[in-house]
Each structure stands twice: as C-alpha cells, then as structure tokens.
Coordinates of C-alpha atoms and ligand atoms in Angstrom, one line a residue:
M21 CA 0.0 0.0 0.0
K22 CA 1.3 3.4 -0.9
S23 CA 0.9 5.6 2.1
A24 CA -0.6 9.1 2.5
A25 CA 1.6 12.1 3.4
P26 CA 1.2 13.4 7.0
G27 CA -2.1 15.3 7.3
D28 CA -3.5 13.8 4.1
E29 CA -6.4 11.4 4.1
L30 CA -7.2 9.3 1.0
E31 CA -10.6 7.6 0.5
V32 CA -11.1 5.3 -2.5
L33 CA -13.7 6.7 -5.0
L34 CA -13.0 4.4 -8.0
D35 CA -11.1 1.2 -7.5
A36 CA -8.8 -0.2 -10.2
E37 CA -11.2 -2.8 -11.4
T38 CA -14.1 -0.3 -11.8
I39 CA -11.7 2.0 -13.8
A40 CA -10.5 -0.8 -16.0
R41 CA -14.0 -1.9 -16.9
R42 CA -15.1 1.6 -17.8
V43 CA -11.9 2.2 -19.8
R44 CA -12.6 -0.9 -21.9
E45 CA -16.2 0.3 -22.5
L46 CA -14.9 3.7 -23.7
A47 CA -12.4 2.0 -25.9
A48 CA -15.1 -0.1 -27.5
Q49 CA -17.3 2.9 -28.1
I50 CA -14.4 4.9 -29.6
S51 CA -13.3 2.0 -31.8
A52 CA -16.9 1.7 -33.1
D53 CA -17.2 5.5 -33.7
Y54 CA -14.0 5.7 -35.7
R55 CA -14.1 2.3 -37.4
G56 CA -11.8 2.1 -40.3
R57 CA -10.3 5.6 -39.7
P58 CA -6.8 6.1 -38.2
L59 CA -7.0 8.0 -34.9
H60 CA -4.5 10.6 -33.7
V61 CA -4.6 10.7 -29.9
V62 CA -3.3 13.8 -28.1
G63 CA -2.6 13.3 -24.4
V64 CA -2.5 16.2 -22.0
L65 CA 0.4 15.8 -19.7
K66 CA 0.9 14.9 -17.1
G67 CA -2.5 13.8 -15.5
A68 CA -3.8 11.9 -18.6
W69 CA -0.8 9.6 -19.1
V70 CA -2.1 6.6 -17.2
F71 CA -5.6 6.8 -18.7
L72 CA -4.2 7.3 -22.1
A73 CA -1.9 4.3 -21.8
D74 CA -4.8 2.0 -20.7
L75 CA -7.2 3.4 -23.2
V76 CA -5.1 3.1 -26.4
R77 CA -4.2 -0.5 -25.6
H78 CA -7.9 -1.4 -25.9
L79 CA -8.5 0.6 -29.1
D80 CA -9.2 -1.5 -32.2
L81 CA -7.9 1.2 -34.5
K82 CA -4.7 2.4 -36.2
V83 CA -3.5 4.8 -33.5
S84 CA -0.8 7.5 -33.5
I85 CA 0.1 9.4 -30.3
D86 CA 1.3 12.9 -29.3
F87 CA 1.4 14.9 -26.1
L88 CA 0.9 18.5 -25.0
S89 CA 1.6 20.1 -21.7
F90 CA 0.2 23.3 -20.1
A91 CA 0.8 25.6 -17.3
S92 CA -1.9 27.7 -15.6
Y93 CA -1.3 31.0 -14.0
G94 CA -3.2 33.1 -11.5
N95 CA -4.0 33.0 -7.8
N96 CA -5.7 29.7 -8.1
A97 CA -4.0 27.6 -10.7
R98 CA -6.9 25.2 -11.0
S99 CA -9.5 27.8 -12.0
S100 CA -7.3 30.5 -13.6
G101 CA -8.3 31.5 -17.1
A102 CA -4.6 32.1 -18.1
V103 CA -3.1 29.0 -19.7
K104 CA 0.2 28.6 -21.5
I105 CA 1.6 25.7 -23.6
T106 CA 4.8 24.4 -22.1
K107 CA 5.2 21.5 -24.5
D108 CA 3.8 21.8 -28.0
L109 CA 2.7 19.1 -30.4
D110 CA 5.4 17.2 -32.3
Y111 CA 3.2 16.3 -35.2
S112 CA 0.8 18.2 -37.4
I113 CA -2.9 17.5 -36.8
E114 CA -4.1 19.1 -40.0
G115 CA -6.7 16.9 -41.7
R116 CA -6.6 14.2 -39.0
D117 CA -9.2 12.8 -36.7
V118 CA -8.0 13.9 -33.4
L119 CA -9.0 12.6 -30.0
V120 CA -7.8 14.7 -27.0
V121 CA -7.3 12.7 -23.9
E122 CA -7.7 14.5 -20.6
D123 CA -7.6 13.5 -16.9
I124 CA -10.4 15.7 -15.7
L125 CA -12.7 18.5 -16.9
D126 CA -13.1 20.9 -14.0
T127 CA -13.8 24.6 -14.7
G128 CA -13.3 24.0 -18.4
H129 CA -10.7 26.8 -18.8
T130 CA -7.9 24.4 -19.9
F131 CA -9.9 22.5 -22.5
E132 CA -11.6 25.7 -23.9
Y133 CA -8.1 27.1 -24.5
L134 CA -6.8 23.8 -25.8
R135 CA -9.7 23.4 -28.2
G136 CA -9.1 26.9 -29.6
V137 CA -5.4 26.2 -30.2
L138 CA -6.1 22.8 -31.8
E139 CA -8.9 23.9 -34.0
A140 CA -6.7 26.6 -35.5
H141 CA -4.6 23.8 -36.9
K142 CA -7.6 22.5 -38.9
P143 CA -8.0 18.8 -37.8
R144 CA -10.6 16.8 -39.8
S145 CA -12.4 16.3 -36.5
L146 CA -11.7 17.0 -32.9
K147 CA -13.2 15.2 -29.9
V148 CA -12.2 14.9 -26.3
A149 CA -12.2 11.9 -23.9
T150 CA -11.9 12.6 -20.2
L151 CA -11.5 10.1 -17.5
L152 CA -13.4 12.3 -15.0
D153 CA -15.9 15.1 -15.3
K154 CA -16.9 17.5 -12.5
P155 CA -19.8 19.3 -14.2
S156 CA -20.8 21.2 -11.1
R157 CA -17.5 23.1 -11.2
R158 CA -17.8 24.2 -14.9
V159 CA -17.5 27.9 -15.7
R160 CA -16.8 27.6 -19.4
P161 CA -19.1 26.1 -22.0
V162 CA -17.2 22.9 -22.8
Q163 CA -18.3 19.3 -22.8
A164 CA -16.5 16.0 -23.3
D165 CA -17.5 13.6 -26.0
Y166 CA -16.5 10.6 -23.9
V167 CA -16.6 10.6 -20.1
G168 CA -15.3 7.9 -17.9
F169 CA -17.0 8.9 -14.7
T170 CA -19.0 12.0 -13.6
I171 CA -17.9 12.9 -10.0
P172 CA -19.0 15.4 -7.4
D173 CA -17.0 18.5 -6.4
V174 CA -14.2 16.7 -4.6
F175 CA -10.5 16.9 -5.1
V176 CA -9.2 13.6 -6.4
V177 CA -5.8 12.0 -6.9
G178 CA -4.3 8.8 -8.3
Y179 CA -4.4 7.0 -11.7
G180 CA -2.3 9.9 -13.1
L181 CA -3.8 12.7 -11.1
D182 CA -1.7 14.5 -8.5
H183 CA -1.7 16.9 -5.7
A184 CA 1.7 18.8 -5.8
Q185 CA 3.1 16.0 -7.9
K186 CA 2.1 13.3 -5.3
Y187 CA -0.1 10.3 -5.7
R188 CA 0.0 9.9 -9.5
S189 CA 1.0 6.3 -9.3
L190 CA -1.9 5.1 -7.1
P191 CA -3.8 2.5 -9.1
E192 CA -7.2 3.8 -8.0
V193 CA -8.9 7.3 -7.9
R194 CA -9.0 8.6 -4.3
I195 CA -10.6 11.6 -2.7
L196 CA -7.9 13.7 -1.0
R197 CA -8.8 15.4 2.3
R198 CA -6.2 17.5 4.0
H199 CA -5.9 18.2 7.8
P200 CA -3.4 20.9 8.7
Ligands
IMP30 P1 -9.9 23.1 -15.6 O1 -9.1 24.0 -16.5 O2 -10.4 23.8 -14.4 O3 -10.9 22.3 -16.3 O4 -8.9 22.1 -14.9 C1 -8.3 21.1 -15.5 C2 -7.0 20.7 -14.8 O5 -7.1 21.0 -13.4 C3 -6.9 19.2 -14.9 O6 -6.3 18.8 -16.1 C4 -6.1 18.9 -13.6 O7 -4.7 19.0 -13.9 C5 -6.5 19.9 -12.6 N1 -7.5 19.4 -11.7 C6 -8.8 19.8 -11.6 N2 -9.5 19.1 -10.6 C7 -8.6 18.2 -10.1 C8 -8.7 17.2 -9.1 O8 -9.7 17.0 -8.4 N3 -7.5 16.5 -8.8 C9 -6.3 16.8 -9.5 N4 -6.2 17.7 -10.5 C10 -7.3 18.4 -10.8
MG31 MG1 -2.5 18.6 -12.4

C-alpha cells in the first residue's frame, strides 16, 4: 500500500477494477465510432498519461500518439483563465481525426483554451475523452464527447492525477482530504 503524506487522508472513490472496466467500455465505443479511420490521440500531460496508456491499448484502430503540456497561472492555478503551452505538439494535426485525452474536466478553462489552439490547426475532426468530469464546477461552456465517470465536487488523486506531484502512481482514484 502506498501511504498518504502526513495530514492527508485518501478515500477510495473508484477502484482499479471499476476504472479498468469503464476504460474498456470507452475504448469499445471509440473504436466503433472511428471504425476504419486512423485516430490521432493527443494526451494532455501529465495527468492523462495513465488513462491514455490504458485506453489506447484497448482501441481496435490504427493509432498515433502525441502529447501536449500546459501551465496555468493566477492565484488559483486550478481555476485561472490564463493558460500557456509548455510542450507543443510534435506532429501536425491538420486533416486528421484527433482525440484529445484529458484526466479531468473541472472549470473547463484548460480545455476551452486547448480546443481553440487545436482547431486553429484544422484537424478533420476534434473530440475529447476525459476520465473524470466535474460538471458542477464548470464555468466555461465545454463538454466532453467521452466521459469515464462523472464525479461530485471533490479533489481527487491517483491514476495519473496529482496533488503537488504526489499520488500519480496510485492504481485507484481517491478523494484527498487535508488536515493541517
Ligand atoms: P480546468 O481548467 O479547471 O478544467 O482544470 C483542469 C485541470 O485541473 C486538470 O487537467 C487537472 O490537472 C486539474 N484538476 C482539476 N481538478 C482536479 C482534481 O480533483 N485533482 C487533480 N487535479 C485536478
Ligand atoms: Mg494537475
């Protein structure tokens, strides 16, 4: 068992088996939707890397993969509207069917910005798959095409998601509560 840092409490929200089952379902749906067309998958670092790795291994499609990375600025990095690309795409997306893979849609600022940037490069189509969705937190008008789990307004870690770079390697998604 990987232990919590002092003052942190971690409660399981989604266990590894539940996640694995849902990821296979999403992969089957995506494979059906894009049948016969190569899919270009763009992962948003770092949170989406575990989800992406599991998802693409269940896709029954020709797949290519690229990654992007962002930094947010402002008082509250999670809900700031200011976003900057820190690692750009390595491959052109022009004319391709692009699936963006995200860890979580929260306020929607990050994806709204990302969508604008990617659409400017004229993909043939652009969809987003997110492992988690917190619709109650949304302040921008964005929606995912594929959602793993809709969750309440709680802060979660594990399966790629972090708090201050901790807990990304937990195999399940856990609610993080902090006691000072
Ligand atoms: P948005 O721009 O507010 O939609 O935020 C999206 C980003 O905030 C995600 O890609 C995560 O990196 C981070 N984030 C939002 N909620 C959580 C959470 O509960 N746990 C960990 N990271 C989160
Ligand atoms: Mg993060």
